Amino acid sequence: MNSCILGIETSCDETSAAVISNGTVLSSIVSSQAVHEQFGGVVPELASRAHIRLIIPIVEQALQKAGVQKENINGVAVTAGPGLVGALLVGLNFGKGLAQALEIPLVGINHVEGHIYGNFLANPGIPFPHLTLVVSGGHTQLVLMSGHFSYKVIGRSRDDAVGEAFDKGAKMLGLGYPGGPLIDQDAQEGNANFHHFPRAYLKGSNFDFSYSGLKTALMIFLQTKDREYITTQMKNICASYQQAAVEVLVRKTVTAARQYNANSVGVVGGVAANSLLRSWLHMEMESIGIPFYLPPLIYCTDNAAMIACAGEERIKRGMASKLDINAYPSWQLDDKQ
Ligand code: KG4
Ligand code: ZN
């Protein structure tokens, strides 16, 4: 069957649309909303308003770049949660209208599932059981998949997500937003042993995470330092902070991969773009002989191609949603929707 799926992603501050056909990306347009930079974080109402303005032009650009008329689309996949409710509603309602007008299936996708399928988009034959580390601005989870769409969340953050620790840390350091890429960049020329920030392993053989302590430790460290010292030592502070954040992710992923006899390991989400996390996990997986899969950088941060990929796989299996589907701001991957 000639499949042609439009993906839409508006869960946070990226307005994105993509067209895929049988696992091949025909177009992927991502518009990042610059309006939040001055606030050092996403302002929900401004995000919704920007999505409202951008959704039609971005979808039109995606169709045009793919060389596809909207009449040729035979399915719409749209993020239905988790995320900012006002932002989700823009994409979801647009997707519903389009699916109804064109009389084609609509499928509501969990954003975390989208991130995971961004890896399948780049590496279609990933073997199961597959262990994925999901690391983004809103999520830090270890997810075990026994097959397509079969998820067991074996660990998750009890407080902040690791991406939030990067963003808030960068804000405290006076860097810009989003902070992850900026810390990553500065850390490359810094000494990771400059300062020992705490690693939260949590007691017992537990795969949960905690990142609020790391953020507080940075705040306390900075309280006793003046601006000049912070500026001169910026690269060393970034390298030490990043090392603490990434080390816990790597150690827990390696332990979980062994304990659950994973046949493959992946890392997805915005923080999967982190250069230390990518190289460290790659090295660890190579040494224990478990195949390791990463999406290319463009499919790590939020994009609609990953949503379209999950949607295409679901539609292929007859797993479309009803048109009365709601937005689910706190939707967990292992919840029944
Ligand atoms: O997946 P994503 O685009 O949005 C959410 O679903 O949250 O992830 C965004 C997060 C931000 O916290 C950003 O700082 C982080 O990913 N990020 C990075 C890097 N690139 C993006 N964190 C560390 N190192 C990076 N290179
Ligand atoms: Zn995301």
PDB file of C-alpha atoms in Angstrom, residues 78-299:
ATOM      1  CA  VAL A  78      -0.503  14.183  15.816  1.00  0.00           C
ATOM      2  CA  THR A  79       0.990  14.487  19.292  1.00  0.00           C
ATOM      3  CA  ALA A  80      -1.857  14.162  21.837  1.00  0.00           C
ATOM      4  CA  GLY A  81       0.290  14.322  25.002  1.00  0.00           C
ATOM      5  CA  PRO A  82       2.174  14.721  27.225  1.00  0.00           C
ATOM      6  CA  GLY A  83       2.939  18.419  26.951  1.00  0.00           C
ATOM      7  CA  LEU A  84       1.458  21.873  27.442  1.00  0.00           C
ATOM      8  CA  VAL A  85      -2.285  21.517  27.061  1.00  0.00           C
ATOM      9  CA  GLY A  86      -2.843  24.744  25.114  1.00  0.00           C
ATOM     10  CA  ALA A  87       0.012  23.869  22.764  1.00  0.00           C
ATOM     11  CA  LEU A  88      -1.204  20.283  22.247  1.00  0.00           C
ATOM     12  CA  LEU A  89      -4.759  21.444  21.473  1.00  0.00           C
ATOM     13  CA  VAL A  90      -3.586  23.534  18.516  1.00  0.00           C
ATOM     14  CA  GLY A  91      -1.970  20.613  16.678  1.00  0.00           C
ATOM     15  CA  LEU A  92      -4.567  18.068  17.739  1.00  0.00           C
ATOM     16  CA  ASN A  93      -7.516  20.163  16.637  1.00  0.00           C
ATOM     17  CA  PHE A  94      -5.850  21.028  13.339  1.00  0.00           C
ATOM     18  CA  GLY A  95      -5.147  17.321  12.744  1.00  0.00           C
ATOM     19  CA  LYS A  96      -8.728  16.381  13.566  1.00  0.00           C
ATOM     20  CA  GLY A  97     -10.125  18.967  11.148  1.00  0.00           C
ATOM     21  CA  LEU A  98      -7.865  17.772   8.367  1.00  0.00           C
ATOM     22  CA  ALA A  99      -8.603  14.081   8.985  1.00  0.00           C
ATOM     23  CA  GLN A 100     -12.325  14.728   9.042  1.00  0.00           C
ATOM     24  CA  ALA A 101     -12.287  16.859   5.895  1.00  0.00           C
ATOM     25  CA  LEU A 102     -10.167  14.334   3.973  1.00  0.00           C
ATOM     26  CA  GLU A 103     -11.947  11.290   5.493  1.00  0.00           C
ATOM     27  CA  ILE A 104      -8.663   9.654   6.488  1.00  0.00           C
ATOM     28  CA  PRO A 105      -7.529   8.072   9.782  1.00  0.00           C
ATOM     29  CA  LEU A 106      -6.203  10.185  12.636  1.00  0.00           C
ATOM     30  CA  VAL A 107      -3.860   8.781  15.240  1.00  0.00           C
ATOM     31  CA  GLY A 108      -2.960  10.524  18.496  1.00  0.00           C
ATOM     32  CA  ILE A 109       0.669   9.834  19.418  1.00  0.00           C
ATOM     33  CA  ASN A 110       2.341   9.936  22.810  1.00  0.00           C
ATOM     34  CA  HIS A 111       5.259  12.368  22.490  1.00  0.00           C
ATOM     35  CA  VAL A 112       7.663   9.957  24.232  1.00  0.00           C
ATOM     36  CA  GLU A 113       6.601   7.185  21.832  1.00  0.00           C
ATOM     37  CA  GLY A 114       7.385   9.666  19.053  1.00  0.00           C
ATOM     38  CA  HIS A 115      10.919  10.142  20.366  1.00  0.00           C
ATOM     39  CA  ILE A 116      11.407   6.361  20.511  1.00  0.00           C
ATOM     40  CA  TYR A 117      10.157   5.967  16.933  1.00  0.00           C
ATOM     41  CA  GLY A 118      12.564   8.694  15.806  1.00  0.00           C
ATOM     42  CA  ASN A 119      15.191   6.021  16.448  1.00  0.00           C
ATOM     43  CA  PHE A 120      13.247   3.378  14.438  1.00  0.00           C
ATOM     44  CA  LEU A 121      12.952   5.915  11.628  1.00  0.00           C
ATOM     45  CA  ALA A 122      16.742   6.002  11.329  1.00  0.00           C
ATOM     46  CA  ASN A 123      17.274   2.317  12.286  1.00  0.00           C
ATOM     47  CA  PRO A 124      14.204   0.309  11.188  1.00  0.00           C
ATOM     48  CA  GLY A 125      15.439  -3.147  12.223  1.00  0.00           C
ATOM     49  CA  ILE A 126      16.249  -2.463  15.903  1.00  0.00           C
ATOM     50  CA  PRO A 127      15.998  -5.879  17.646  1.00  0.00           C
ATOM     51  CA  PHE A 128      13.801  -6.539  20.687  1.00  0.00           C
ATOM     52  CA  PRO A 129      13.865  -6.593  23.652  1.00  0.00           C
ATOM     53  CA  HIS A 130      14.950  -3.000  23.196  1.00  0.00           C
ATOM     54  CA  LEU A 131      15.925  -0.751  26.088  1.00  0.00           C
ATOM     55  CA  THR A 132      15.576   2.981  25.462  1.00  0.00           C
ATOM     56  CA  LEU A 133      16.815   5.833  27.555  1.00  0.00           C
ATOM     57  CA  VAL A 134      14.415   8.741  26.962  1.00  0.00           C
ATOM     58  CA  VAL A 135      16.014  12.036  27.947  1.00  0.00           C
ATOM     59  CA  SER A 136      14.457  15.399  27.152  1.00  0.00           C
ATOM     60  CA  GLY A 137      13.341  18.676  28.697  1.00  0.00           C
ATOM     61  CA  GLY A 138      10.328  16.958  30.265  1.00  0.00           C
ATOM     62  CA  HIS A 139      11.342  13.285  30.587  1.00  0.00           C
ATOM     63  CA  THR A 140      14.017  11.008  31.975  1.00  0.00           C
ATOM     64  CA  GLN A 141      12.906   7.400  31.621  1.00  0.00           C
ATOM     65  CA  LEU A 142      14.242   3.928  30.970  1.00  0.00           C
ATOM     66  CA  VAL A 143      11.755   2.072  28.782  1.00  0.00           C
ATOM     67  CA  LEU A 144      11.866  -1.618  27.943  1.00  0.00           C
ATOM     68  CA  MET A 145      10.111  -2.654  24.724  1.00  0.00           C
ATOM     69  CA  SER A 146       9.342  -6.339  24.147  1.00  0.00           C
ATOM     70  CA  GLY A 147       7.963  -5.491  20.670  1.00  0.00           C
ATOM     71  CA  HIS A 148       6.408  -2.608  18.773  1.00  0.00           C
ATOM     72  CA  PHE A 149       4.126  -0.507  21.011  1.00  0.00           C
ATOM     73  CA  SER A 150       4.752  -2.739  24.020  1.00  0.00           C
ATOM     74  CA  TYR A 151       6.291  -0.634  26.776  1.00  0.00           C
ATOM     75  CA  LYS A 152       7.396  -1.186  30.343  1.00  0.00           C
ATOM     76  CA  VAL A 153       8.750   1.911  32.081  1.00  0.00           C
ATOM     77  CA  ILE A 154      11.396   0.508  34.436  1.00  0.00           C
ATOM     78  CA  GLY A 155      12.626   3.869  35.746  1.00  0.00           C
ATOM     79  CA  ARG A 156      11.690   7.513  35.629  1.00  0.00           C
ATOM     80  CA  SER A 157      12.678  10.802  37.235  1.00  0.00           C
ATOM     81  CA  ARG A 158      11.150  11.417  40.635  1.00  0.00           C
ATOM     82  CA  ASP A 159      11.547  15.178  40.222  1.00  0.00           C
ATOM     83  CA  ASP A 160      13.227  17.177  37.442  1.00  0.00           C
ATOM     84  CA  ALA A 161      14.043  15.819  34.004  1.00  0.00           C
ATOM     85  CA  VAL A 162      17.710  15.822  33.007  1.00  0.00           C
ATOM     86  CA  GLY A 163      17.021  18.379  30.224  1.00  0.00           C
ATOM     87  CA  GLU A 164      15.518  20.659  32.853  1.00  0.00           C
ATOM     88  CA  ALA A 165      18.714  20.300  34.907  1.00  0.00           C
ATOM     89  CA  PHE A 166      20.691  21.387  31.822  1.00  0.00           C
ATOM     90  CA  ASP A 167      18.346  24.313  31.084  1.00  0.00           C
ATOM     91  CA  LYS A 168      18.062  25.585  34.669  1.00  0.00           C
ATOM     92  CA  GLY A 169      21.798  25.085  35.217  1.00  0.00           C
ATOM     93  CA  ALA A 170      22.544  27.149  32.109  1.00  0.00           C
ATOM     94  CA  LYS A 171      20.185  29.869  33.324  1.00  0.00           C
ATOM     95  CA  MET A 172      22.034  30.044  36.679  1.00  0.00           C
ATOM     96  CA  LEU A 173      25.334  30.275  34.796  1.00  0.00           C
ATOM     97  CA  GLY A 174      24.011  33.160  32.711  1.00  0.00           C
ATOM     98  CA  LEU A 175      24.068  31.151  29.453  1.00  0.00           C
ATOM     99  CA  GLY A 176      21.094  31.256  27.050  1.00  0.00           C
ATOM    100  CA  TYR A 177      18.090  28.994  26.410  1.00  0.00           C
ATOM    101  CA  PRO A 178      17.841  26.091  25.689  1.00  0.00           C
ATOM    102  CA  GLY A 179      20.843  25.473  27.904  1.00  0.00           C
ATOM    103  CA  GLY A 180      21.708  21.870  27.031  1.00  0.00           C
ATOM    104  CA  PRO A 181      23.557  22.579  23.772  1.00  0.00           C
ATOM    105  CA  LEU A 182      25.371  25.563  25.363  1.00  0.00           C
ATOM    106  CA  ILE A 183      26.612  23.553  28.347  1.00  0.00           C
ATOM    107  CA  ASP A 184      27.588  20.726  25.965  1.00  0.00           C
ATOM    108  CA  GLN A 185      29.607  23.145  23.838  1.00  0.00           C
ATOM    109  CA  ASP A 186      31.435  24.822  26.746  1.00  0.00           C
ATOM    110  CA  ALA A 187      32.038  21.453  28.447  1.00  0.00           C
ATOM    111  CA  GLN A 188      34.029  20.205  25.455  1.00  0.00           C
ATOM    112  CA  GLU A 189      36.941  22.451  26.409  1.00  0.00           C
ATOM    113  CA  GLY A 190      36.552  22.116  30.182  1.00  0.00           C
ATOM    114  CA  ASN A 191      37.932  19.841  32.906  1.00  0.00           C
ATOM    115  CA  ALA A 192      35.236  17.445  34.161  1.00  0.00           C
ATOM    116  CA  ASN A 193      37.192  16.871  37.396  1.00  0.00           C
ATOM    117  CA  PHE A 194      37.256  20.579  38.287  1.00  0.00           C
ATOM    118  CA  HIS A 195      34.421  20.170  40.819  1.00  0.00           C
ATOM    119  CA  HIS A 196      32.548  17.092  42.059  1.00  0.00           C
ATOM    120  CA  PHE A 197      28.795  17.627  41.709  1.00  0.00           C
ATOM    121  CA  PRO A 198      26.546  14.979  43.335  1.00  0.00           C
ATOM    122  CA  ARG A 199      25.324  11.885  41.452  1.00  0.00           C
ATOM    123  CA  ALA A 200      21.900  10.678  42.595  1.00  0.00           C
ATOM    124  CA  TYR A 201      21.995   6.884  42.317  1.00  0.00           C
ATOM    125  CA  LEU A 202      19.160   6.411  44.854  1.00  0.00           C
ATOM    126  CA  LYS A 203      19.333   3.486  47.239  1.00  0.00           C
ATOM    127  CA  GLY A 204      19.027  -0.133  46.090  1.00  0.00           C
ATOM    128  CA  SER A 205      18.971  -1.455  42.538  1.00  0.00           C
ATOM    129  CA  ASN A 206      16.625   1.259  41.414  1.00  0.00           C
ATOM    130  CA  PHE A 207      16.323   2.649  37.909  1.00  0.00           C
ATOM    131  CA  ASP A 208      14.595   5.875  38.958  1.00  0.00           C
ATOM    132  CA  PHE A 209      16.393   9.192  38.557  1.00  0.00           C
ATOM    133  CA  SER A 210      16.546  12.451  40.509  1.00  0.00           C
ATOM    134  CA  TYR A 211      17.967  15.707  39.170  1.00  0.00           C
ATOM    135  CA  SER A 212      16.744  18.373  41.617  1.00  0.00           C
ATOM    136  CA  GLY A 213      19.762  17.828  43.928  1.00  0.00           C
ATOM    137  CA  LEU A 214      22.234  18.443  41.108  1.00  0.00           C
ATOM    138  CA  LYS A 215      20.543  21.732  40.267  1.00  0.00           C
ATOM    139  CA  THR A 216      20.587  22.798  43.943  1.00  0.00           C
ATOM    140  CA  ALA A 217      24.259  21.811  44.257  1.00  0.00           C
ATOM    141  CA  LEU A 218      25.103  24.140  41.368  1.00  0.00           C
ATOM    142  CA  MET A 219      23.089  26.938  42.961  1.00  0.00           C
ATOM    143  CA  ILE A 220      24.965  26.523  46.276  1.00  0.00           C
ATOM    144  CA  PHE A 221      28.337  26.331  44.484  1.00  0.00           C
ATOM    145  CA  LEU A 222      27.607  29.563  42.586  1.00  0.00           C
ATOM    146  CA  GLN A 223      26.398  31.467  45.667  1.00  0.00           C
ATOM    147  CA  THR A 224      29.962  31.739  46.997  1.00  0.00           C
ATOM    148  CA  LYS A 225      31.545  32.782  43.673  1.00  0.00           C
ATOM    149  CA  ASP A 226      31.669  36.164  41.957  1.00  0.00           C
ATOM    150  CA  ARG A 227      30.796  36.779  38.307  1.00  0.00           C
ATOM    151  CA  GLU A 228      34.409  37.079  37.188  1.00  0.00           C
ATOM    152  CA  TYR A 229      35.316  33.699  38.691  1.00  0.00           C
ATOM    153  CA  ILE A 230      32.256  32.083  37.081  1.00  0.00           C
ATOM    154  CA  THR A 231      33.151  33.547  33.687  1.00  0.00           C
ATOM    155  CA  THR A 232      36.779  32.418  33.838  1.00  0.00           C
ATOM    156  CA  GLN A 233      35.857  28.933  35.050  1.00  0.00           C
ATOM    157  CA  MET A 234      32.717  28.575  32.869  1.00  0.00           C
ATOM    158  CA  LYS A 235      34.069  25.701  30.755  1.00  0.00           C
ATOM    159  CA  ASN A 236      35.263  23.753  33.792  1.00  0.00           C
ATOM    160  CA  ILE A 237      31.961  24.258  35.648  1.00  0.00           C
ATOM    161  CA  CYS A 238      29.992  23.140  32.574  1.00  0.00           C
ATOM    162  CA  ALA A 239      32.204  20.053  32.116  1.00  0.00           C
ATOM    163  CA  SER A 240      31.857  19.038  35.791  1.00  0.00           C
ATOM    164  CA  TYR A 241      28.092  19.621  35.846  1.00  0.00           C
ATOM    165  CA  GLN A 242      27.562  17.718  32.580  1.00  0.00           C
ATOM    166  CA  GLN A 243      29.740  14.843  33.810  1.00  0.00           C
ATOM    167  CA  ALA A 244      27.549  14.421  36.925  1.00  0.00           C
ATOM    168  CA  ALA A 245      24.309  14.568  34.889  1.00  0.00           C
ATOM    169  CA  VAL A 246      25.489  12.103  32.235  1.00  0.00           C
ATOM    170  CA  GLU A 247      27.323   9.602  34.456  1.00  0.00           C
ATOM    171  CA  VAL A 248      24.105   8.540  36.244  1.00  0.00           C
ATOM    172  CA  LEU A 249      22.310   8.081  32.908  1.00  0.00           C
ATOM    173  CA  VAL A 250      25.115   5.898  31.555  1.00  0.00           C
ATOM    174  CA  ARG A 251      25.562   3.726  34.676  1.00  0.00           C
ATOM    175  CA  LYS A 252      21.840   3.037  35.072  1.00  0.00           C
ATOM    176  CA  THR A 253      21.389   2.260  31.367  1.00  0.00           C
ATOM    177  CA  VAL A 254      24.278  -0.227  31.390  1.00  0.00           C
ATOM    178  CA  THR A 255      22.967  -1.975  34.538  1.00  0.00           C
ATOM    179  CA  ALA A 256      19.406  -2.144  33.168  1.00  0.00           C
ATOM    180  CA  ALA A 257      20.567  -3.459  29.772  1.00  0.00           C
ATOM    181  CA  ARG A 258      22.344  -6.347  31.506  1.00  0.00           C
ATOM    182  CA  GLN A 259      19.611  -7.055  34.041  1.00  0.00           C
ATOM    183  CA  TYR A 260      16.845  -7.183  31.420  1.00  0.00           C
ATOM    184  CA  ASN A 261      18.940  -9.023  28.789  1.00  0.00           C
ATOM    185  CA  ALA A 262      18.327  -6.313  26.211  1.00  0.00           C
ATOM    186  CA  ASN A 263      19.197  -7.200  22.611  1.00  0.00           C
ATOM    187  CA  SER A 264      19.627  -3.521  21.797  1.00  0.00           C
ATOM    188  CA  VAL A 265      19.891  -0.171  23.535  1.00  0.00           C
ATOM    189  CA  GLY A 266      18.901   3.276  22.308  1.00  0.00           C
ATOM    190  CA  VAL A 267      18.941   6.832  23.554  1.00  0.00           C
ATOM    191  CA  VAL A 268      16.368   9.357  22.343  1.00  0.00           C
ATOM    192  CA  GLY A 269      15.003  12.834  23.137  1.00  0.00           C
ATOM    193  CA  GLY A 270      16.632  16.251  23.065  1.00  0.00           C
ATOM    194  CA  VAL A 271      19.386  15.336  25.544  1.00  0.00           C
ATOM    195  CA  ALA A 272      20.351  12.413  23.261  1.00  0.00           C
ATOM    196  CA  ALA A 273      22.031  15.165  21.216  1.00  0.00           C
ATOM    197  CA  ASN A 274      24.561  15.552  24.066  1.00  0.00           C
ATOM    198  CA  SER A 275      28.010  14.673  22.780  1.00  0.00           C
ATOM    199  CA  LEU A 276      29.277  13.141  26.050  1.00  0.00           C
ATOM    200  CA  LEU A 277      26.172  10.975  26.488  1.00  0.00           C
ATOM    201  CA  ARG A 278      26.358   9.718  22.893  1.00  0.00           C
ATOM    202  CA  SER A 279      30.046   8.824  23.007  1.00  0.00           C
ATOM    203  CA  TRP A 280      30.047   7.396  26.547  1.00  0.00           C
ATOM    204  CA  LEU A 281      27.034   5.140  25.960  1.00  0.00           C
ATOM    205  CA  HIS A 282      28.459   4.049  22.628  1.00  0.00           C
ATOM    206  CA  MET A 283      31.722   3.027  24.302  1.00  0.00           C
ATOM    207  CA  GLU A 284      29.977   1.177  27.176  1.00  0.00           C
ATOM    208  CA  MET A 285      27.652  -0.732  24.829  1.00  0.00           C
ATOM    209  CA  GLU A 286      30.536  -1.697  22.603  1.00  0.00           C
ATOM    210  CA  SER A 287      32.402  -3.089  25.593  1.00  0.00           C
ATOM    211  CA  ILE A 288      29.432  -5.234  26.738  1.00  0.00           C
ATOM    212  CA  GLY A 289      28.530  -6.230  23.159  1.00  0.00           C
ATOM    213  CA  ILE A 290      24.992  -4.860  22.976  1.00  0.00           C
ATOM    214  CA  PRO A 291      24.076  -3.087  19.701  1.00  0.00           C
ATOM    215  CA  PHE A 292      23.509   0.618  20.322  1.00  0.00           C
ATOM    216  CA  TYR A 293      21.219   2.811  18.210  1.00  0.00           C
ATOM    217  CA  LEU A 294      20.970   6.586  18.057  1.00  0.00           C
ATOM    218  CA  PRO A 295      18.763   8.847  15.980  1.00  0.00           C
ATOM    219  CA  PRO A 296      20.642  11.459  13.927  1.00  0.00           C
ATOM    220  CA  LEU A 297      20.808  14.844  15.674  1.00  0.00           C
ATOM    221  CA  ILE A 298      17.886  16.293  13.663  1.00  0.00           C
ATOM    222  CA  TYR A 299      15.547  13.601  15.073  1.00  0.00           C
TER     223      TYR A 299
END
